[in-house]
Coordinates of C-alpha atoms in Angstrom, one line a residue:
M1494 CA 0.0 0.0 0.0
A1495 CA 3.0 2.4 0.5
H1496 CA 4.4 4.1 -2.5
A1497 CA 8.0 5.2 -3.2
F1498 CA 8.5 8.9 -3.8
E1499 CA 10.3 10.3 -6.8
I1500 CA 12.9 12.6 -5.2
N1501 CA 13.7 16.0 -6.6
T1502 CA 17.3 15.7 -7.5
A1503 CA 18.0 19.4 -7.8
P1504 CA 20.9 20.6 -5.6
V1505 CA 19.9 21.2 -2.0
A1506 CA 20.6 24.1 0.2
S1507 CA 23.4 24.0 2.7
T1508 CA 23.1 21.4 5.4
S1509 CA 25.1 23.6 7.8
G1510 CA 23.6 23.8 11.3
L1511 CA 21.4 20.7 10.8
D1512 CA 23.2 18.9 13.6
S1513 CA 22.2 21.4 16.3
P1514 CA 21.2 20.2 19.8
A1515 CA 17.6 21.3 19.2
I1516 CA 17.4 19.3 16.0
A1517 CA 19.1 16.3 17.7
Q1518 CA 16.5 16.5 20.5
A1519 CA 13.6 16.7 18.0
R1520 CA 14.9 13.6 16.3
I1521 CA 14.9 11.7 19.6
D1522 CA 11.5 12.9 20.6
L1523 CA 9.9 12.0 17.2
A1524 CA 11.6 8.6 17.1
A1525 CA 10.2 7.9 20.6
C1526 CA 6.7 8.7 19.3
F1527 CA 7.1 6.2 16.5
R1528 CA 8.3 3.5 18.9
M1529 CA 5.5 3.9 21.4
A1530 CA 2.9 4.1 18.6
A1531 CA 4.2 0.8 17.4
R1532 CA 3.9 -0.8 20.9
L1533 CA 0.4 0.5 21.2
G1534 CA -0.7 -0.9 17.8
M1535 CA -1.0 2.4 16.1
G1536 CA 1.1 1.6 13.1
E1537 CA 0.2 -0.1 9.8
G1538 CA 2.9 -1.9 8.0
I1539 CA 5.3 0.5 6.5
C1540 CA 2.6 3.1 5.9
N1541 CA 1.7 6.1 8.0
H1542 CA 3.9 9.0 9.0
F1543 CA 4.8 11.6 11.6
S1544 CA 6.6 14.8 10.8
V1545 CA 7.9 17.9 12.5
V1546 CA 9.2 21.2 11.3
V1547 CA 13.0 21.4 11.8
P1548 CA 13.8 23.7 14.8
G1549 CA 15.1 27.0 13.5
R1550 CA 14.5 26.0 9.8
P1551 CA 10.8 26.5 9.0
E1552 CA 11.3 25.5 5.4
L1553 CA 12.4 22.0 6.3
F1554 CA 10.7 19.1 8.0
L1555 CA 11.7 15.8 9.6
V1556 CA 9.8 12.7 8.5
N1557 CA 10.2 8.9 8.6
P1558 CA 11.8 7.2 5.5
Y1559 CA 10.0 4.9 3.2
G1560 CA 10.4 1.2 4.0
L1561 CA 10.6 1.3 7.8
A1562 CA 7.9 0.2 10.2
F1563 CA 7.3 2.4 13.2
A1564 CA 9.1 -0.1 15.4
E1565 CA 12.3 0.3 13.3
V1566 CA 12.5 4.1 13.3
T1567 CA 15.5 5.6 15.1
A1568 CA 16.5 9.3 15.6
S1569 CA 19.3 9.0 13.0
S1570 CA 17.1 7.3 10.3
L1571 CA 14.7 10.3 10.1
L1572 CA 15.0 12.4 6.9
I1573 CA 15.1 16.1 6.6
C1574 CA 13.2 17.2 3.5
D1575 CA 12.2 20.5 2.0
F1576 CA 8.8 21.4 0.5
E1577 CA 10.0 21.0 -3.0
G1578 CA 10.6 17.2 -2.7
R1579 CA 14.4 17.2 -2.0
V1580 CA 15.9 15.1 0.7
V1581 CA 18.3 17.6 2.4
L1582 CA 19.8 15.1 4.9
G1583 CA 19.5 11.4 5.4
E1584 CA 19.4 8.1 3.5
G1585 CA 16.4 7.1 1.4
C1586 CA 13.3 9.0 0.6
P1587 CA 9.9 9.6 2.3
E1588 CA 6.9 7.6 1.4
A1589 CA 5.0 9.4 -1.4
T1590 CA 1.8 10.2 0.5
A1591 CA 4.0 11.2 3.5
F1592 CA 5.6 13.9 1.4
F1593 CA 2.5 15.1 -0.4
I1594 CA 0.5 15.4 2.8
H1595 CA 3.1 16.6 5.3
A1596 CA 4.9 19.1 3.0
Q1597 CA 1.6 20.9 2.3
L1598 CA 0.5 20.7 5.9
H1599 CA 3.6 22.5 7.1
R1600 CA 3.7 24.9 4.2
L1601 CA 0.1 26.0 4.4
N1602 CA -0.4 25.7 8.2
P1603 CA 2.6 27.3 9.9
R1604 CA 1.0 26.6 13.3
A1605 CA 1.3 22.9 12.6
T1606 CA 4.8 22.3 13.9
A1607 CA 4.1 18.6 14.2
A1608 CA 1.8 16.5 12.0
F1609 CA 1.0 12.9 12.9
H1610 CA -1.1 10.6 10.6
T1611 CA -1.9 7.0 11.4
H1612 CA -4.5 4.4 10.5
M1613 CA -4.7 3.5 14.2
P1614 CA -7.7 1.1 14.4
N1615 CA -10.2 2.8 16.7
A1616 CA -10.0 6.4 15.5
T1617 CA -9.9 5.1 11.9
A1618 CA -13.0 3.0 12.5
L1619 CA -14.8 6.3 13.5
C1620 CA -13.6 7.8 10.2
M1621 CA -15.6 5.0 8.5
L1622 CA -19.0 5.9 10.0
E1623 CA -21.6 8.2 8.6
G1624 CA -22.1 11.4 10.5
E1625 CA -20.0 13.0 13.2
P1626 CA -17.3 10.7 14.5
F1627 CA -17.7 11.4 18.2
V1628 CA -20.9 11.3 20.2
W1629 CA -19.2 13.4 23.0
A1630 CA -20.3 10.9 25.6
G1631 CA -16.9 10.2 27.2
Q1632 CA -14.7 12.6 29.2
T1633 CA -11.5 11.7 27.2
A1634 CA -13.3 12.6 24.0
L1635 CA -14.1 16.0 25.3
K1636 CA -10.4 16.9 25.0
F1637 CA -11.2 17.4 21.3
Y1638 CA -14.5 19.2 21.6
E1639 CA -14.5 22.2 19.2
R1640 CA -10.9 21.2 18.2
L1641 CA -11.9 18.7 15.5
A1642 CA -12.7 19.0 11.8
V1643 CA -14.2 16.3 9.5
D1644 CA -13.0 16.0 5.9
E1645 CA -15.9 14.3 4.1
D1646 CA -14.3 14.4 0.6
Y1647 CA -12.1 11.3 0.3
Q1648 CA -10.3 11.5 -3.1
G1649 CA -8.1 8.3 -3.0
L1650 CA -4.4 8.2 -2.1
A1651 CA -2.6 11.5 -1.7
L1652 CA -0.1 11.1 -4.5
N1653 CA 0.1 14.7 -5.8
Y1654 CA 0.4 18.2 -4.6
A1655 CA -3.3 19.0 -5.2
E1656 CA -4.5 16.3 -2.8
G1657 CA -2.0 17.3 -0.2
E1658 CA -3.1 20.9 -0.4
R1659 CA -6.8 19.9 -0.2
I1660 CA -6.1 18.0 3.0
A1661 CA -4.1 20.9 4.4
R1662 CA -6.9 23.3 3.7
A1663 CA -9.5 21.0 5.1
A1664 CA -7.7 21.1 8.4
G1665 CA -8.4 24.8 8.8
E1666 CA -7.8 25.8 12.4
A1667 CA -8.5 22.4 13.8
D1668 CA -6.0 20.3 15.8
V1669 CA -7.5 17.0 14.7
V1670 CA -8.9 16.1 11.3
M1671 CA -10.9 13.0 10.8
L1672 CA -10.4 12.1 7.2
K1673 CA -13.5 10.1 6.2
N1674 CA -12.8 6.7 4.6
H1675 CA -9.1 7.2 5.5
G1676 CA -8.0 7.9 9.1
P1677 CA -7.1 10.6 11.6
L1678 CA -4.6 13.5 11.3
V1679 CA -3.3 15.3 14.4
L1680 CA -1.6 18.7 14.2
G1681 CA 0.3 20.2 17.1
P1682 CA 2.5 23.1 18.2
S1683 CA 5.1 20.6 19.4
I1684 CA 6.0 16.9 19.1
A1685 CA 4.8 16.3 22.7
E1686 CA 1.4 18.0 22.2
A1687 CA 0.8 16.1 18.9
W1688 CA 1.7 12.8 20.6
D1689 CA -0.6 13.5 23.6
D1690 CA -3.5 14.3 21.3
L1691 CA -2.8 11.2 19.2
Y1692 CA -2.7 8.9 22.2
Y1693 CA -5.9 10.3 23.8
L1694 CA -7.7 10.4 20.4
E1695 CA -7.2 6.7 20.0
R1696 CA -8.3 6.0 23.6
A1697 CA -11.4 8.1 23.2
A1698 CA -12.3 6.3 20.0
E1699 CA -11.7 2.9 21.7
V1700 CA -14.1 3.5 24.6
Q1701 CA -16.8 5.0 22.4
L1702 CA -16.7 1.9 20.1
K1703 CA -16.9 -0.3 23.2
A1704 CA -19.9 1.6 24.4
M1705 CA -21.6 1.5 21.0
A1706 CA -21.0 -2.3 20.9
S1707 CA -23.2 -2.7 24.0
G1708 CA -26.2 -1.8 21.9
R1709 CA -27.5 0.7 24.5
P1710 CA -27.9 4.4 23.8
L1711 CA -25.0 6.6 24.5
K1712 CA -25.5 9.5 27.0
A1713 CA -24.0 12.6 25.4
V1714 CA -22.7 15.5 27.4
A1715 CA -24.5 18.8 27.1
P1716 CA -22.7 21.1 24.7
A1717 CA -22.0 23.9 27.2
I1718 CA -20.5 21.4 29.7
A1719 CA -18.5 19.7 26.9
S1720 CA -17.0 23.0 25.9
A1721 CA -16.2 23.9 29.4
A1722 CA -14.6 20.5 30.0
C1723 CA -12.4 20.9 26.9
R1724 CA -11.2 24.3 28.1
Q1725 CA -10.3 22.7 31.5
M1726 CA -8.3 20.0 29.8
L1727 CA -6.4 22.5 27.8
Q1728 CA -5.2 24.4 30.8
G1729 CA -1.6 23.3 31.3
N1730 CA -1.8 21.0 28.3
A1731 CA 1.6 21.8 27.0
E1732 CA 3.3 20.9 30.3
S1733 CA 1.1 17.7 30.7
A1734 CA 2.0 16.7 27.1
Y1735 CA 5.7 17.3 27.8
L1736 CA 5.6 15.1 30.9
H1737 CA 3.7 12.5 28.9
L1738 CA 6.4 12.3 26.3
E1739 CA 9.1 12.2 28.9
S1740 CA 7.4 9.2 30.5
V1741 CA 7.3 7.5 27.1
K1742 CA 11.0 8.0 26.6
R1743 CA 11.7 6.6 30.1
Q1744 CA 9.6 3.5 29.4
L1745 CA 11.4 2.9 26.1
L1746 CA 14.8 3.3 27.6
R1747 CA 14.0 1.1 30.5
E1748 CA 13.1 -1.7 28.1
G1749 CA 16.3 -1.2 26.1
A1750 CA 14.8 0.4 23.0
D1751 CA 17.4 1.9 20.6
F1752 CA 15.1 4.7 19.3
A1753 CA 17.6 7.5 20.3
E1754 CA 20.5 6.1 18.2

């Protein structure tokens, strides 16, 4: 299902400064997200992709290379690409849909420092249903109340600039985009915040599907209360997300994972 990307072979800009401490840390943090996503069953073969704008270089982004499963990604294996399809640093190339989706997301939505796209099973299942994905019946789901957009216009695989741009524009000001017939997309101002939203999005979808499977009606939260609860959850969200990602890295290191290499 994954597709190789035809790299732009034009000369790249200088790679000077791309080994800074901030970039090295971004590599480690992003690799940790891949590894934990794999452990939680959020990956799908060698498809799906996470990216982040390179610290200090807003015209470049880090992304996983084509051919690696989430469980294989390391900090050093991540590619640095530009928006014109050139691999500025690293071996290999991005998966085609990874480039066409993520390059346009970062180019057109500067607030989207990090962009995570997976076909994780529960949130993707909600993308397959008619109507709104969430019933807003569970507290965890309320983290995304008024922060979520739905893209109803599935157009097949994102194998060109036009489809990447369409998805980027469909995101609007939302932090989460449920791509109907496809899967979820999470945008965040940092790697940690994107990871935190991705994790809780899948948990919220999982418990909703379990409740739906009971056959009993779901008890939705009143809109005013749902909105207030979302605002409560977003207070201190950046710090909570940072601590969440730190806990992920500690768990991985304790188990001997080589993601930081």
